[in-house]
Amino acid sequence: DSGVTQTPKHLITATGQRVTLRCSPRSGDLSVYWYQQSLDQGLQFLIQYYNGEERAKGNILERFSAQQFPDLHSELNLSSLELGDSALYFCASSVDLQNGELFFGEGSRLTVL
Amino acid sequence: GNSVTQMEGPVTLSEEAFLTINCTYTATGYPSLFWYVQYPGEGLQLLLKATKADDKGSNKGFEATYRKETTSFHLEKGSVQVSDSAVYFCAHNSGAGSYQLTFGKGTKLSVIP
């Protein structure tokens, strides 16, 4: 158990819909990262937050957004969903920015029909 | 840009065989290098890491040496077990003030008795 909690574990929805994925980082970790894992693209970095502020942006679509709340949990919002958004979305956390050791949750599997 | 290239899988080995998974990277600055492992149905977890040239990371019988001259970080294990069956990801942080990880596409290892 990494200590990172993601909900929901599975989500099935239709094209055009909007979903929210939730992540609670390990106790004490200030940095949260979101990754998308798909068969063809592998693990793609989406976005990183540190202590409530956005620190880095990767290949995140404009239809996607995220935030980190004062209690350090984070949410990833995916809107106007397309079939190609079907993937496993991982949240990871780390205690600081430099360590490089990320602790991953078990992921939220999104299926868009 | 930053990237990680690792050998294509899947790799199937018999128990007690020698394992090598090749990994090369492109990065700015002086990145730290990592191997993560993903067991079925789980999130990624850190296997080993190396933070500077010629460092050797090791854990659970796995080893990898940071080779700056060849920009490589190949993963090796002398005698694999069935329990090593998983997907292995090579990764680096860019080392240029940006601390999210860039991952390779993963190599699936299956070890048969």
PDB file of C-alpha atoms in Angstrom:
ATOM      1  CA  ASP A   1       0.000   0.000   0.000  1.00  0.00           C
ATOM      2  CA  SER A   2       1.632   3.241  -1.204  1.00  0.00           C
ATOM      3  CA  GLY A   3      -0.547   5.483   0.942  1.00  0.00           C
ATOM      4  CA  VAL A   4      -1.937   7.278  -2.123  1.00  0.00           C
ATOM      5  CA  THR A   5      -5.681   6.845  -2.524  1.00  0.00           C
ATOM      6  CA  GLN A   6      -7.524   7.311  -5.787  1.00  0.00           C
ATOM      7  CA  THR A   7     -11.251   7.213  -6.404  1.00  0.00           C
ATOM      8  CA  PRO A   8     -13.104   5.907  -8.244  1.00  0.00           C
ATOM      9  CA  LYS A   9     -11.209   2.771  -9.247  1.00  0.00           C
ATOM     10  CA  HIS A  10     -13.358   2.245 -12.321  1.00  0.00           C
ATOM     11  CA  LEU A  11     -15.556   4.625 -14.255  1.00  0.00           C
ATOM     12  CA  ILE A  12     -17.612   4.058 -17.372  1.00  0.00           C
ATOM     13  CA  THR A  13     -19.186   7.016 -19.098  1.00  0.00           C
ATOM     14  CA  ALA A  14     -20.296   8.270 -22.490  1.00  0.00           C
ATOM     15  CA  THR A  15     -18.688  10.600 -24.996  1.00  0.00           C
ATOM     16  CA  GLY A  16     -19.287  14.261 -24.273  1.00  0.00           C
ATOM     17  CA  GLN A  17     -19.606  13.732 -20.541  1.00  0.00           C
ATOM     18  CA  ARG A  18     -17.505  15.140 -17.719  1.00  0.00           C
ATOM     19  CA  VAL A  19     -15.883  13.219 -14.872  1.00  0.00           C
ATOM     20  CA  THR A  20     -13.814  14.053 -11.809  1.00  0.00           C
ATOM     21  CA  LEU A  21     -11.045  11.841 -10.485  1.00  0.00           C
ATOM     22  CA  ARG A  22      -9.915  12.288  -6.927  1.00  0.00           C
ATOM     23  CA  CYS A  23      -6.565  11.716  -5.280  1.00  0.00           C
ATOM     24  CA  SER A  24      -5.443  11.834  -1.657  1.00  0.00           C
ATOM     25  CA  PRO A  25      -1.657  11.942  -1.396  1.00  0.00           C
ATOM     26  CA  ARG A  26       0.422  10.244   1.251  1.00  0.00           C
ATOM     27  CA  SER A  27       0.329  11.958   4.594  1.00  0.00           C
ATOM     28  CA  GLY A  28       2.896  14.751   4.564  1.00  0.00           C
ATOM     29  CA  ASP A  29       3.471  14.780   0.808  1.00  0.00           C
ATOM     30  CA  LEU A  30       3.111  18.235  -0.690  1.00  0.00           C
ATOM     31  CA  SER A  31       3.508  17.411  -4.357  1.00  0.00           C
ATOM     32  CA  VAL A  32       0.893  15.679  -6.491  1.00  0.00           C
ATOM     33  CA  TYR A  33       1.322  14.475 -10.044  1.00  0.00           C
ATOM     34  CA  TRP A  34      -1.196  13.171 -12.568  1.00  0.00           C
ATOM     35  CA  TYR A  35      -0.270  10.694 -15.263  1.00  0.00           C
ATOM     36  CA  GLN A  36      -2.265   9.083 -18.046  1.00  0.00           C
ATOM     37  CA  GLN A  37      -1.405   5.506 -19.026  1.00  0.00           C
ATOM     38  CA  SER A  38      -2.656   4.151 -22.322  1.00  0.00           C
ATOM     39  CA  LEU A  39      -1.535   1.215 -24.411  1.00  0.00           C
ATOM     40  CA  ASP A  40      -0.277   3.289 -27.325  1.00  0.00           C
ATOM     41  CA  GLN A  41       1.160   6.307 -25.509  1.00  0.00           C
ATOM     42  CA  GLY A  42       2.547   4.703 -22.386  1.00  0.00           C
ATOM     43  CA  LEU A  43       2.764   6.879 -19.271  1.00  0.00           C
ATOM     44  CA  GLN A  44       2.222  10.520 -20.077  1.00  0.00           C
ATOM     45  CA  PHE A  45       2.766  13.266 -17.521  1.00  0.00           C
ATOM     46  CA  LEU A  46      -0.232  15.564 -17.306  1.00  0.00           C
ATOM     47  CA  ILE A  47       0.279  18.053 -14.518  1.00  0.00           C
ATOM     48  CA  GLN A  48       1.973  18.632 -11.171  1.00  0.00           C
ATOM     49  CA  TYR A  49       0.921  20.607  -8.109  1.00  0.00           C
ATOM     50  CA  TYR A  50       3.012  21.569  -5.140  1.00  0.00           C
ATOM     51  CA  ASN A  51       1.346  22.797  -1.969  1.00  0.00           C
ATOM     52  CA  GLY A  52      -1.681  24.029  -3.841  1.00  0.00           C
ATOM     53  CA  GLU A  53       0.066  25.673  -6.757  1.00  0.00           C
ATOM     54  CA  GLU A  54       0.573  24.388 -10.276  1.00  0.00           C
ATOM     55  CA  ARG A  55       4.275  23.665 -10.826  1.00  0.00           C
ATOM     56  CA  ALA A  56       4.550  21.928 -14.156  1.00  0.00           C
ATOM     57  CA  LYS A  57       2.359  21.065 -17.098  1.00  0.00           C
ATOM     58  CA  GLY A  58       2.857  18.209 -19.491  1.00  0.00           C
ATOM     59  CA  ASN A  59       0.693  16.830 -22.252  1.00  0.00           C
ATOM     60  CA  ILE A  60      -2.584  17.897 -20.703  1.00  0.00           C
ATOM     61  CA  LEU A  61      -5.442  18.676 -23.058  1.00  0.00           C
ATOM     62  CA  GLU A  62      -7.373  21.913 -22.695  1.00  0.00           C
ATOM     63  CA  ARG A  63     -10.470  19.808 -21.929  1.00  0.00           C
ATOM     64  CA  PHE A  64      -8.701  18.593 -18.806  1.00  0.00           C
ATOM     65  CA  SER A  65      -8.033  20.592 -15.675  1.00  0.00           C
ATOM     66  CA  ALA A  66      -6.801  19.904 -12.195  1.00  0.00           C
ATOM     67  CA  GLN A  67      -6.442  21.545  -8.836  1.00  0.00           C
ATOM     68  CA  GLN A  68      -4.954  20.853  -5.436  1.00  0.00           C
ATOM     69  CA  PHE A  69      -6.948  21.886  -2.413  1.00  0.00           C
ATOM     70  CA  PRO A  70      -5.752  23.278   0.942  1.00  0.00           C
ATOM     71  CA  ASP A  71      -5.940  19.817   2.488  1.00  0.00           C
ATOM     72  CA  LEU A  72      -3.584  18.723  -0.343  1.00  0.00           C
ATOM     73  CA  HIS A  73      -5.979  16.363  -2.050  1.00  0.00           C
ATOM     74  CA  SER A  74      -6.227  16.841  -5.781  1.00  0.00           C
ATOM     75  CA  GLU A  75      -8.881  16.455  -8.436  1.00  0.00           C
ATOM     76  CA  LEU A  76      -8.503  15.909 -12.157  1.00  0.00           C
ATOM     77  CA  ASN A  77     -11.470  17.062 -14.218  1.00  0.00           C
ATOM     78  CA  LEU A  78     -11.978  15.595 -17.680  1.00  0.00           C
ATOM     79  CA  SER A  79     -14.664  17.166 -19.847  1.00  0.00           C
ATOM     80  CA  SER A  80     -16.159  16.699 -23.331  1.00  0.00           C
ATOM     81  CA  LEU A  81     -14.881  13.165 -23.146  1.00  0.00           C
ATOM     82  CA  GLU A  82     -13.826  11.339 -26.293  1.00  0.00           C
ATOM     83  CA  LEU A  83     -13.253   7.650 -26.925  1.00  0.00           C
ATOM     84  CA  GLY A  84      -9.515   8.280 -26.945  1.00  0.00           C
ATOM     85  CA  ASP A  85      -9.611   9.499 -23.352  1.00  0.00           C
ATOM     86  CA  SER A  86     -10.156   5.940 -22.198  1.00  0.00           C
ATOM     87  CA  ALA A  87      -7.090   5.155 -20.118  1.00  0.00           C
ATOM     88  CA  LEU A  88      -5.741   4.501 -16.656  1.00  0.00           C
ATOM     89  CA  TYR A  89      -5.168   7.741 -14.763  1.00  0.00           C
ATOM     90  CA  PHE A  90      -2.575   7.638 -12.029  1.00  0.00           C
ATOM     91  CA  CYS A  91      -1.992  10.039  -9.239  1.00  0.00           C
ATOM     92  CA  ALA A  92       1.364  10.096  -7.521  1.00  0.00           C
ATOM     93  CA  SER A  93       2.744  12.089  -4.639  1.00  0.00           C
ATOM     94  CA  SER A  94       6.130  12.975  -3.242  1.00  0.00           C
ATOM     95  CA  VAL A  95       7.373  14.736  -0.164  1.00  0.00           C
ATOM     96  CA  ASP A  96       9.269  17.406  -2.072  1.00  0.00           C
ATOM     97  CA  LEU A  97      10.196  18.435  -5.553  1.00  0.00           C
ATOM     98  CA  GLN A  98      13.692  17.062  -5.804  1.00  0.00           C
ATOM     99  CA  ASN A  99      13.457  13.588  -4.392  1.00  0.00           C
ATOM    100  CA  GLY A 100      12.279  11.894  -7.546  1.00  0.00           C
ATOM    101  CA  GLU A 101      10.644   9.080  -5.636  1.00  0.00           C
ATOM    102  CA  LEU A 102       6.994   9.137  -6.497  1.00  0.00           C
ATOM    103  CA  PHE A 103       4.405   7.064  -4.686  1.00  0.00           C
ATOM    104  CA  PHE A 104       1.649   5.982  -7.024  1.00  0.00           C
ATOM    105  CA  GLY A 105      -1.954   5.200  -6.362  1.00  0.00           C
ATOM    106  CA  GLU A 106      -3.620   2.202  -7.948  1.00  0.00           C
ATOM    107  CA  GLY A 107      -5.159   4.313 -10.659  1.00  0.00           C
ATOM    108  CA  SER A 108      -8.607   5.176 -11.926  1.00  0.00           C
ATOM    109  CA  ARG A 109      -9.604   3.278 -15.038  1.00  0.00           C
ATOM    110  CA  LEU A 110     -11.788   5.427 -17.278  1.00  0.00           C
ATOM    111  CA  THR A 111     -13.761   3.861 -20.093  1.00  0.00           C
ATOM    112  CA  VAL A 112     -15.534   6.184 -22.515  1.00  0.00           C
ATOM    113  CA  LEU A 113     -18.195   4.513 -24.639  1.00  0.00           C
TER     114      LEU A 113
ATOM    115  CA  GLY B   1      13.553  17.113 -25.779  1.00  0.00           C
ATOM    116  CA  ASN B   2      13.464  14.774 -22.829  1.00  0.00           C
ATOM    117  CA  SER B   3      12.754  11.144 -23.575  1.00  0.00           C
ATOM    118  CA  VAL B   4      13.385   7.611 -22.396  1.00  0.00           C
ATOM    119  CA  THR B   5      13.761   4.649 -24.727  1.00  0.00           C
ATOM    120  CA  GLN B   6      13.612   1.137 -23.373  1.00  0.00           C
ATOM    121  CA  MET B   7      13.638  -2.194 -25.084  1.00  0.00           C
ATOM    122  CA  GLU B   8      10.373  -3.417 -26.479  1.00  0.00           C
ATOM    123  CA  GLY B   9       8.681  -6.264 -24.778  1.00  0.00           C
ATOM    124  CA  PRO B  10       7.277  -8.566 -23.927  1.00  0.00           C
ATOM    125  CA  VAL B  11      10.190 -10.506 -22.518  1.00  0.00           C
ATOM    126  CA  THR B  12       9.657 -14.109 -21.465  1.00  0.00           C
ATOM    127  CA  LEU B  13      12.301 -15.873 -19.400  1.00  0.00           C
ATOM    128  CA  SER B  14      12.575 -19.118 -17.534  1.00  0.00           C
ATOM    129  CA  GLU B  15      13.059 -19.007 -13.788  1.00  0.00           C
ATOM    130  CA  GLU B  16      16.711 -18.394 -12.773  1.00  0.00           C
ATOM    131  CA  ALA B  17      17.586 -16.871 -16.144  1.00  0.00           C
ATOM    132  CA  PHE B  18      19.597 -13.656 -16.445  1.00  0.00           C
ATOM    133  CA  LEU B  19      17.636 -10.492 -17.163  1.00  0.00           C
ATOM    134  CA  THR B  20      18.687  -7.351 -18.972  1.00  0.00           C
ATOM    135  CA  ILE B  21      16.295  -4.578 -19.929  1.00  0.00           C
ATOM    136  CA  ASN B  22      17.984  -1.807 -21.886  1.00  0.00           C
ATOM    137  CA  CYS B  23      17.230   1.846 -21.246  1.00  0.00           C
ATOM    138  CA  THR B  24      18.675   4.989 -22.803  1.00  0.00           C
ATOM    139  CA  TYR B  25      17.663   8.548 -22.139  1.00  0.00           C
ATOM    140  CA  THR B  26      17.798  12.046 -23.547  1.00  0.00           C
ATOM    141  CA  ALA B  27      17.687  14.850 -21.014  1.00  0.00           C
ATOM    142  CA  THR B  28      18.873  18.345 -20.279  1.00  0.00           C
ATOM    143  CA  GLY B  29      21.161  18.903 -17.352  1.00  0.00           C
ATOM    144  CA  TYR B  30      22.083  16.068 -15.014  1.00  0.00           C
ATOM    145  CA  PRO B  31      19.007  13.970 -14.352  1.00  0.00           C
ATOM    146  CA  SER B  32      18.449  11.298 -11.757  1.00  0.00           C
ATOM    147  CA  LEU B  33      17.520   7.929 -13.210  1.00  0.00           C
ATOM    148  CA  PHE B  34      14.932   5.476 -11.947  1.00  0.00           C
ATOM    149  CA  TRP B  35      13.446   2.055 -12.512  1.00  0.00           C
ATOM    150  CA  TYR B  36       9.849   1.592 -11.481  1.00  0.00           C
ATOM    151  CA  VAL B  37       7.939  -1.681 -11.429  1.00  0.00           C
ATOM    152  CA  GLN B  38       4.212  -2.231 -11.909  1.00  0.00           C
ATOM    153  CA  TYR B  39       2.760  -5.515 -10.727  1.00  0.00           C
ATOM    154  CA  PRO B  40      -0.590  -6.613 -12.179  1.00  0.00           C
ATOM    155  CA  GLY B  41      -3.463  -4.472 -10.943  1.00  0.00           C
ATOM    156  CA  GLU B  42      -1.235  -2.138  -8.967  1.00  0.00           C
ATOM    157  CA  GLY B  43       0.324   1.285  -9.306  1.00  0.00           C
ATOM    158  CA  LEU B  44       3.982   1.832 -10.041  1.00  0.00           C
ATOM    159  CA  GLN B  45       6.515   1.524  -7.264  1.00  0.00           C
ATOM    160  CA  LEU B  46      10.125   2.597  -7.163  1.00  0.00           C
ATOM    161  CA  LEU B  47      12.531  -0.295  -7.680  1.00  0.00           C
ATOM    162  CA  LEU B  48      15.857   1.539  -7.653  1.00  0.00           C
ATOM    163  CA  LYS B  49      17.443   4.835  -8.508  1.00  0.00           C
ATOM    164  CA  ALA B  50      20.786   6.538  -9.197  1.00  0.00           C
ATOM    165  CA  THR B  51      21.378  10.238  -8.831  1.00  0.00           C
ATOM    166  CA  LYS B  52      24.741  10.801 -10.498  1.00  0.00           C
ATOM    167  CA  ALA B  53      27.084   9.329 -13.053  1.00  0.00           C
ATOM    168  CA  ASP B  54      28.609   5.928 -12.192  1.00  0.00           C
ATOM    169  CA  ASP B  55      26.195   5.423  -9.304  1.00  0.00           C
ATOM    170  CA  LYS B  56      24.738   1.931  -9.060  1.00  0.00           C
ATOM    171  CA  GLY B  57      21.214   1.514  -7.812  1.00  0.00           C
ATOM    172  CA  SER B  58      20.238  -1.863  -6.409  1.00  0.00           C
ATOM    173  CA  ASN B  59      17.238  -3.484  -4.769  1.00  0.00           C
ATOM    174  CA  LYS B  60      15.756  -6.999  -4.529  1.00  0.00           C
ATOM    175  CA  GLY B  61      18.604  -8.421  -6.623  1.00  0.00           C
ATOM    176  CA  PHE B  62      18.111  -5.873  -9.418  1.00  0.00           C
ATOM    177  CA  GLU B  63      20.903  -3.486 -10.381  1.00  0.00           C
ATOM    178  CA  ALA B  64      21.402  -0.606 -12.778  1.00  0.00           C
ATOM    179  CA  THR B  65      24.403   1.667 -13.305  1.00  0.00           C
ATOM    180  CA  TYR B  66      24.138   5.305 -14.402  1.00  0.00           C
ATOM    181  CA  ARG B  67      26.322   5.561 -17.526  1.00  0.00           C
ATOM    182  CA  LYS B  68      26.608   9.191 -18.555  1.00  0.00           C
ATOM    183  CA  GLU B  69      28.901   8.492 -21.503  1.00  0.00           C
ATOM    184  CA  THR B  70      26.336   6.193 -23.127  1.00  0.00           C
ATOM    185  CA  THR B  71      23.268   7.873 -21.557  1.00  0.00           C
ATOM    186  CA  SER B  72      22.101   4.474 -20.393  1.00  0.00           C
ATOM    187  CA  PHE B  73      20.658   2.855 -17.278  1.00  0.00           C
ATOM    188  CA  HIS B  74      20.188  -0.820 -18.105  1.00  0.00           C
ATOM    189  CA  LEU B  75      18.373  -3.006 -15.583  1.00  0.00           C
ATOM    190  CA  GLU B  76      19.885  -6.388 -14.721  1.00  0.00           C
ATOM    191  CA  LYS B  77      19.138  -9.303 -12.466  1.00  0.00           C
ATOM    192  CA  GLY B  78      21.196 -12.435 -12.257  1.00  0.00           C
ATOM    193  CA  SER B  79      18.444 -14.922 -11.527  1.00  0.00           C
ATOM    194  CA  VAL B  80      14.802 -14.003 -12.069  1.00  0.00           C
ATOM    195  CA  GLN B  81      11.883 -15.525 -10.181  1.00  0.00           C
ATOM    196  CA  VAL B  82       8.257 -16.006 -11.139  1.00  0.00           C
ATOM    197  CA  SER B  83       7.389 -13.239  -8.692  1.00  0.00           C
ATOM    198  CA  ASP B  84       9.418 -10.779 -10.810  1.00  0.00           C
ATOM    199  CA  SER B  85       6.774 -10.943 -13.539  1.00  0.00           C
ATOM    200  CA  ALA B  86       5.666  -7.343 -13.975  1.00  0.00           C
ATOM    201  CA  VAL B  87       6.052  -4.297 -16.197  1.00  0.00           C
ATOM    202  CA  TYR B  88       9.288  -2.364 -15.727  1.00  0.00           C
ATOM    203  CA  PHE B  89       9.587   1.348 -16.481  1.00  0.00           C
ATOM    204  CA  CYS B  90      12.759   3.347 -16.865  1.00  0.00           C
ATOM    205  CA  ALA B  91      12.444   7.052 -16.024  1.00  0.00           C
ATOM    206  CA  HIS B  92      14.351  10.247 -15.429  1.00  0.00           C
ATOM    207  CA  ASN B  93      13.702  13.688 -14.089  1.00  0.00           C
ATOM    208  CA  SER B  94      15.039  16.344 -16.359  1.00  0.00           C
ATOM    209  CA  GLY B  95      17.427  17.692 -13.747  1.00  0.00           C
ATOM    210  CA  ALA B  96      16.873  21.216 -15.044  1.00  0.00           C
ATOM    211  CA  GLY B  97      14.629  22.531 -12.318  1.00  0.00           C
ATOM    212  CA  SER B  98      11.756  20.318 -13.367  1.00  0.00           C
ATOM    213  CA  TYR B  99      11.027  17.344 -11.212  1.00  0.00           C
ATOM    214  CA  GLN B 100       8.279  15.419 -12.882  1.00  0.00           C
ATOM    215  CA  LEU B 101       9.402  12.072 -14.259  1.00  0.00           C
ATOM    216  CA  THR B 102       9.591  11.145 -17.923  1.00  0.00           C
ATOM    217  CA  PHE B 103       8.913   7.431 -18.382  1.00  0.00           C
ATOM    218  CA  GLY B 104       9.763   4.915 -21.041  1.00  0.00           C
ATOM    219  CA  LYS B 105       6.921   2.867 -22.502  1.00  0.00           C
ATOM    220  CA  GLY B 106       7.538  -0.062 -20.199  1.00  0.00           C
ATOM    221  CA  THR B 107       8.786  -3.601 -20.731  1.00  0.00           C
ATOM    222  CA  LYS B 108       6.572  -6.476 -19.728  1.00  0.00           C
ATOM    223  CA  LEU B 109       8.476  -9.365 -18.178  1.00  0.00           C
ATOM    224  CA  SER B 110       6.980 -12.806 -17.791  1.00  0.00           C
ATOM    225  CA  VAL B 111       8.945 -15.431 -15.887  1.00  0.00           C
ATOM    226  CA  ILE B 112       7.841 -19.017 -16.337  1.00  0.00           C
ATOM    227  CA  PRO B 113       8.650 -21.871 -13.942  1.00  0.00           C
TER     228      PRO B 113
END
